[in-house]
Short mmCIF file of N, CA and C in Angstrom, two decimals:
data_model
loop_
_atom_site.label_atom_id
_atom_site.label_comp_id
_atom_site.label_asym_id
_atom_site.label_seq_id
_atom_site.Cartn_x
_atom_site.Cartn_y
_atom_site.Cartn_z
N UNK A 1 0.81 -1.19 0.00
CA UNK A 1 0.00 0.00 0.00
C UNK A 1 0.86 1.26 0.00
N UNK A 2 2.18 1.22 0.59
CA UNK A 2 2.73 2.38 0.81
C UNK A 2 3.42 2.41 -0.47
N UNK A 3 3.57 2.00 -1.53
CA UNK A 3 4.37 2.18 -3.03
C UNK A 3 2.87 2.72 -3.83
N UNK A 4 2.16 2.52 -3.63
CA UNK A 4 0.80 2.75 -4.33
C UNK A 4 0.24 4.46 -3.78
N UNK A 5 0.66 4.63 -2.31
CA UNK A 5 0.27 5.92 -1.92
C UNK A 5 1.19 6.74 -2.39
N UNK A 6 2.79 6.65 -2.10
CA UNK A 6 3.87 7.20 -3.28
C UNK A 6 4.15 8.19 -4.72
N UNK A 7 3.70 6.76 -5.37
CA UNK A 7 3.20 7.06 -6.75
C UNK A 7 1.94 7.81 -6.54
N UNK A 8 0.93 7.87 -6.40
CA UNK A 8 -0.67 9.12 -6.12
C UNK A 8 0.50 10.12 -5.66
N UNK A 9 1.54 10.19 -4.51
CA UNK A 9 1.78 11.80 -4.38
C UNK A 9 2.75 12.24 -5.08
N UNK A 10 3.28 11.57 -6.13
CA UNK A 10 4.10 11.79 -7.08
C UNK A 10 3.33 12.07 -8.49
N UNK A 11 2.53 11.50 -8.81
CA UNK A 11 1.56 11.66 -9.64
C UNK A 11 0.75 12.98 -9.31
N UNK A 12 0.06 13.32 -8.65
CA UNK A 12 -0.73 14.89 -7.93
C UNK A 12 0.27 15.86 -8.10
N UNK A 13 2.12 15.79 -7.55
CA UNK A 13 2.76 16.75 -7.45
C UNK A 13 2.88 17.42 -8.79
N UNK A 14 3.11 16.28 -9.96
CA UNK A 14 3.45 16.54 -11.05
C UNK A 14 2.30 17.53 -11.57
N UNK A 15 0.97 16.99 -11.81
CA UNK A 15 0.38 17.84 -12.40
C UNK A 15 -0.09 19.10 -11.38
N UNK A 16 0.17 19.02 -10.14
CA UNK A 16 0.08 20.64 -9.70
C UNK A 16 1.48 21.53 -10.29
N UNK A 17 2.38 20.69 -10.35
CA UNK A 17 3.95 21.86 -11.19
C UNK A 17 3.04 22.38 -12.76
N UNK A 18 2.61 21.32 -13.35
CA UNK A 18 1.98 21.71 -14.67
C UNK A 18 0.93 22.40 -14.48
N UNK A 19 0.03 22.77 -13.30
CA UNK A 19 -1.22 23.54 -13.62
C UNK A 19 -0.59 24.86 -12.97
N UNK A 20 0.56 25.14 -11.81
CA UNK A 20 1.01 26.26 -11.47
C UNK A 20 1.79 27.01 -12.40
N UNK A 21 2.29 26.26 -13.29
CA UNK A 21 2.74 26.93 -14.53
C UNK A 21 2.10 27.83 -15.57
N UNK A 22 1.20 27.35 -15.55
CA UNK A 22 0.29 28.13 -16.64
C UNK A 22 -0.05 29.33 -16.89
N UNK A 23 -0.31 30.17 -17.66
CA UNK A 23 -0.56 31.74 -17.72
C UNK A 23 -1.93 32.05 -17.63
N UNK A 24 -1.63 33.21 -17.27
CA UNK A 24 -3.12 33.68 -16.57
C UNK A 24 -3.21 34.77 -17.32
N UNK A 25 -4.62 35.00 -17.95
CA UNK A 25 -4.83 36.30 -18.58
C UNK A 25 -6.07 37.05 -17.85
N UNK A 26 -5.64 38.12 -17.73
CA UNK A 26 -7.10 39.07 -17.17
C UNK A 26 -7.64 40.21 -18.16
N UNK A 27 -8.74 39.99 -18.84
CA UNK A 27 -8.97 41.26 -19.22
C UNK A 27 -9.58 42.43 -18.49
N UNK A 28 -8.96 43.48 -18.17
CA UNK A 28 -9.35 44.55 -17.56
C UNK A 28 -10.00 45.82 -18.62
N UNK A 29 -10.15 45.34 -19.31
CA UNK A 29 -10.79 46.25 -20.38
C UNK A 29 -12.48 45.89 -20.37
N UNK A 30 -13.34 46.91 -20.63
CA UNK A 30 -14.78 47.42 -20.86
C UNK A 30 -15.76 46.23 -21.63
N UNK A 31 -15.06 45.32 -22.83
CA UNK A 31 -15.51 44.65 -23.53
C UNK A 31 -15.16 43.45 -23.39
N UNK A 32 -15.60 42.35 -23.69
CA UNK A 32 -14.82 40.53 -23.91
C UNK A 32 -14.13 40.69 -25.10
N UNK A 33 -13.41 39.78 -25.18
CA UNK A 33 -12.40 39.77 -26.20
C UNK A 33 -12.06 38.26 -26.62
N UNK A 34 -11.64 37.94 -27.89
CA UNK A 34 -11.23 36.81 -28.31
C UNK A 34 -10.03 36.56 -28.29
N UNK A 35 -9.05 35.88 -27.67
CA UNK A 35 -7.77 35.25 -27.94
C UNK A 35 -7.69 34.40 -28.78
N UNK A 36 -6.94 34.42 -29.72
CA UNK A 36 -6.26 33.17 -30.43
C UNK A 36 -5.01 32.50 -29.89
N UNK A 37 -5.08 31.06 -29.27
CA UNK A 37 -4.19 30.18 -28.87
C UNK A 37 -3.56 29.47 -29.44
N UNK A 38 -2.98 29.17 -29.75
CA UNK A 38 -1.88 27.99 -30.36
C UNK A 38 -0.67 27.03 -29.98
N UNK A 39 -1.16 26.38 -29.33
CA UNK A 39 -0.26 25.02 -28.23
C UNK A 39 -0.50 23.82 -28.81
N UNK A 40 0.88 23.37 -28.71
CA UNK A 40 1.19 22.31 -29.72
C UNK A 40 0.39 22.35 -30.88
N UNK A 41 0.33 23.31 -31.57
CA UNK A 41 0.38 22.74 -32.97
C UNK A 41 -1.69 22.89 -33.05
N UNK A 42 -2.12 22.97 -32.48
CA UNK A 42 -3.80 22.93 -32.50
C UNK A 42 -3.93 24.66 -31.65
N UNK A 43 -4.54 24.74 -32.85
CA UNK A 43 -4.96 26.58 -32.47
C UNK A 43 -6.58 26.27 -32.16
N UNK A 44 -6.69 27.46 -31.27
CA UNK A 44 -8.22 27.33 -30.40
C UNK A 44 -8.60 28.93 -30.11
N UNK A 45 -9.75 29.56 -30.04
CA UNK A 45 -10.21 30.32 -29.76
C UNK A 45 -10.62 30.83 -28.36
N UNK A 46 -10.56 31.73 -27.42
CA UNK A 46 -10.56 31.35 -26.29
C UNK A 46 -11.54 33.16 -25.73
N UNK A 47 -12.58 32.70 -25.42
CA UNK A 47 -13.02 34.36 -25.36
C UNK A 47 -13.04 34.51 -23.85
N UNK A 48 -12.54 35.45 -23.22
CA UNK A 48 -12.26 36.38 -21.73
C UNK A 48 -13.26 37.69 -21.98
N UNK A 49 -14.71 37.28 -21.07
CA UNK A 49 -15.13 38.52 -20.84
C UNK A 49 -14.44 39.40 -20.56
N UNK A 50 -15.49 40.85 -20.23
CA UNK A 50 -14.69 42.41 -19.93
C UNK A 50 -14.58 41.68 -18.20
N UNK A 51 -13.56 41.94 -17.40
CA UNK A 51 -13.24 41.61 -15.80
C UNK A 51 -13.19 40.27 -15.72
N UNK A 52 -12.94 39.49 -16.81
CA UNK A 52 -12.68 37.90 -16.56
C UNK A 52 -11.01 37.44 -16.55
N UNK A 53 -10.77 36.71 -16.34
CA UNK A 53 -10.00 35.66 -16.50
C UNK A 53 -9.94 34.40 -16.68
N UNK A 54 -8.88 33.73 -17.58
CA UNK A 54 -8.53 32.67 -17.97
C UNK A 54 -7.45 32.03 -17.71
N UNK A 55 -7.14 30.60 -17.63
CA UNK A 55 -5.70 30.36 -17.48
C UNK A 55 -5.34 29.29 -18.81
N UNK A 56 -4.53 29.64 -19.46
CA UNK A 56 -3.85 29.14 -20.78
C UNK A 56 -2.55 28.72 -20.74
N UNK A 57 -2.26 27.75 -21.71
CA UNK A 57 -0.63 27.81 -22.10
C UNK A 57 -0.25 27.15 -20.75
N UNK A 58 -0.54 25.71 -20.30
CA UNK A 58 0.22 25.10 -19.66
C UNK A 58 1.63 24.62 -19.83
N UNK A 59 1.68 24.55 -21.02
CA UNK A 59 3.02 23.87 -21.76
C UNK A 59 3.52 24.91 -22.67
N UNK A 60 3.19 26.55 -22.63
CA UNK A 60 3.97 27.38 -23.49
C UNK A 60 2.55 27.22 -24.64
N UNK A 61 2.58 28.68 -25.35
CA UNK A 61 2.13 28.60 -26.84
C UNK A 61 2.17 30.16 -27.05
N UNK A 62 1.59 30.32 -28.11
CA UNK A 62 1.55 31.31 -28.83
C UNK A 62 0.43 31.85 -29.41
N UNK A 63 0.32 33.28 -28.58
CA UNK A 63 -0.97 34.07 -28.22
C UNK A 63 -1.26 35.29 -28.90
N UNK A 64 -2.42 35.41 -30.07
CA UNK A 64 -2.90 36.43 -30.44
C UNK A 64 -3.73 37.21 -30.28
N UNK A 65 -3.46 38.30 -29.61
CA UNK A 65 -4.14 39.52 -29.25
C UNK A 65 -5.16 40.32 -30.36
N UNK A 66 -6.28 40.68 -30.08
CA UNK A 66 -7.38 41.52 -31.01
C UNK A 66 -6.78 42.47 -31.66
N UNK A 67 -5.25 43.02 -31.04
CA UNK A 67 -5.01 44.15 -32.44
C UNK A 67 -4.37 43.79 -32.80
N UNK A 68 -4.22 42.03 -32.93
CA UNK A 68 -3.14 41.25 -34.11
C UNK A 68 -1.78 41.33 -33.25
N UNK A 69 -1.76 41.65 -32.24
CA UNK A 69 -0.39 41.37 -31.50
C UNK A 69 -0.03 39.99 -31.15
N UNK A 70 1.38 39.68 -31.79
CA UNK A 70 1.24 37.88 -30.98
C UNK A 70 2.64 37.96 -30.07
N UNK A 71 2.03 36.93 -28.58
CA UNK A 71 3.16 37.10 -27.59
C UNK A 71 2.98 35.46 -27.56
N UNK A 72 4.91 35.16 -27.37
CA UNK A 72 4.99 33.65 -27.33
C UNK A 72 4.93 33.22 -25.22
N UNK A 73 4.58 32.44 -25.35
CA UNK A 73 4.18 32.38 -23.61
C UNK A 73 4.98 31.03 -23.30
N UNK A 74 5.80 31.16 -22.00
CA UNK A 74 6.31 30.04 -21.63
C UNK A 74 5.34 29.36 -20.59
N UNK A 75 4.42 30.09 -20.52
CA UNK A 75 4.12 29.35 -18.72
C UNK A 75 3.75 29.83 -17.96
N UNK A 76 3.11 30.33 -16.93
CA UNK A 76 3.61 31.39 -15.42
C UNK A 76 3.10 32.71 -15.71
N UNK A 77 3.20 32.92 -16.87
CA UNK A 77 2.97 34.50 -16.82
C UNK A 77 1.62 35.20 -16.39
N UNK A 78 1.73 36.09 -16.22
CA UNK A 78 0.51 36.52 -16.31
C UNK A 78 0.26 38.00 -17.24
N UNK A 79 -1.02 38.01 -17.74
CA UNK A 79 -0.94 39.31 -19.09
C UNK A 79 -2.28 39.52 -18.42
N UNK A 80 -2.29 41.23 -18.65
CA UNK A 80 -3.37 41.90 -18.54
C UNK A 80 -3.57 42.44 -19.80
N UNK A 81 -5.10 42.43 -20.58
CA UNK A 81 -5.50 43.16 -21.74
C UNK A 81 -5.98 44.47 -21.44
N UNK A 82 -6.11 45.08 -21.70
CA UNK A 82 -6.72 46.37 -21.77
C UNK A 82 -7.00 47.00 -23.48
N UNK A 83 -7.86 47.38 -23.82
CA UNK A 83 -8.25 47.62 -25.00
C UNK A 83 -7.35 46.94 -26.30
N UNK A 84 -7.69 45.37 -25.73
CA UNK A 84 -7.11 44.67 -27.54
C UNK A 84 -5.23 44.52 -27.03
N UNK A 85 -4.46 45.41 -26.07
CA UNK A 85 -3.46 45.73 -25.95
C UNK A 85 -2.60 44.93 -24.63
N UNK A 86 -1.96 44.24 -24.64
CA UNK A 86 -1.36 43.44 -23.24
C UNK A 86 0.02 43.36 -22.74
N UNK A 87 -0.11 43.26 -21.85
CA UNK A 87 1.08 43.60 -20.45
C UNK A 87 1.32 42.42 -20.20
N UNK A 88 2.69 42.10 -20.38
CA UNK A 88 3.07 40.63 -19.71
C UNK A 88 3.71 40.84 -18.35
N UNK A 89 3.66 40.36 -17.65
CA UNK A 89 4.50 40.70 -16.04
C UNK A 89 4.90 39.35 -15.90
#
């Protein structure tokens, strides 16, 4: 039993490193907005109301912004939109 409980907290740790990684977007802007995503290779649409947030890009991808801005994302980050326009910190 104790190799079986192990593996579960080795298994859990892993995917909490992979979900703490991930980027966080907030739009702080008036309107929702559409992101375009692109991780591994499969692009997806991703809409963030006006005062919402999302979390994207567990594994890194590459993110297009409404005024056609694209930022490549490792992970972790976090971006604020504001009119179509974003802040990586």
């Amino acid at each position: 039993m104790r190799v079986v409980t192990g593996a579960f907290s080795v298994i859990v740790s892993v995917l909490a490193a992979g979900f703490a990684s991930a980027a966080s977007v907030h739009n702080a802007g008036p309107s929702s907005v559409v992101l375009v995503v692109v991780e591994d290779g499969n692009k997806m649409e991703v809409p963030v109301d006006a005062g919402g947030s999302e979390t994207i890009c567990p594994a890194g991808c590459f993110l297009t912004l409404p005024n056609g801005d694209r930022i490549g994302l490792a992970g972790g980050e976090t971006v604020e939109i504001v009119d179509g326009v974003a802040t990586v910190k």
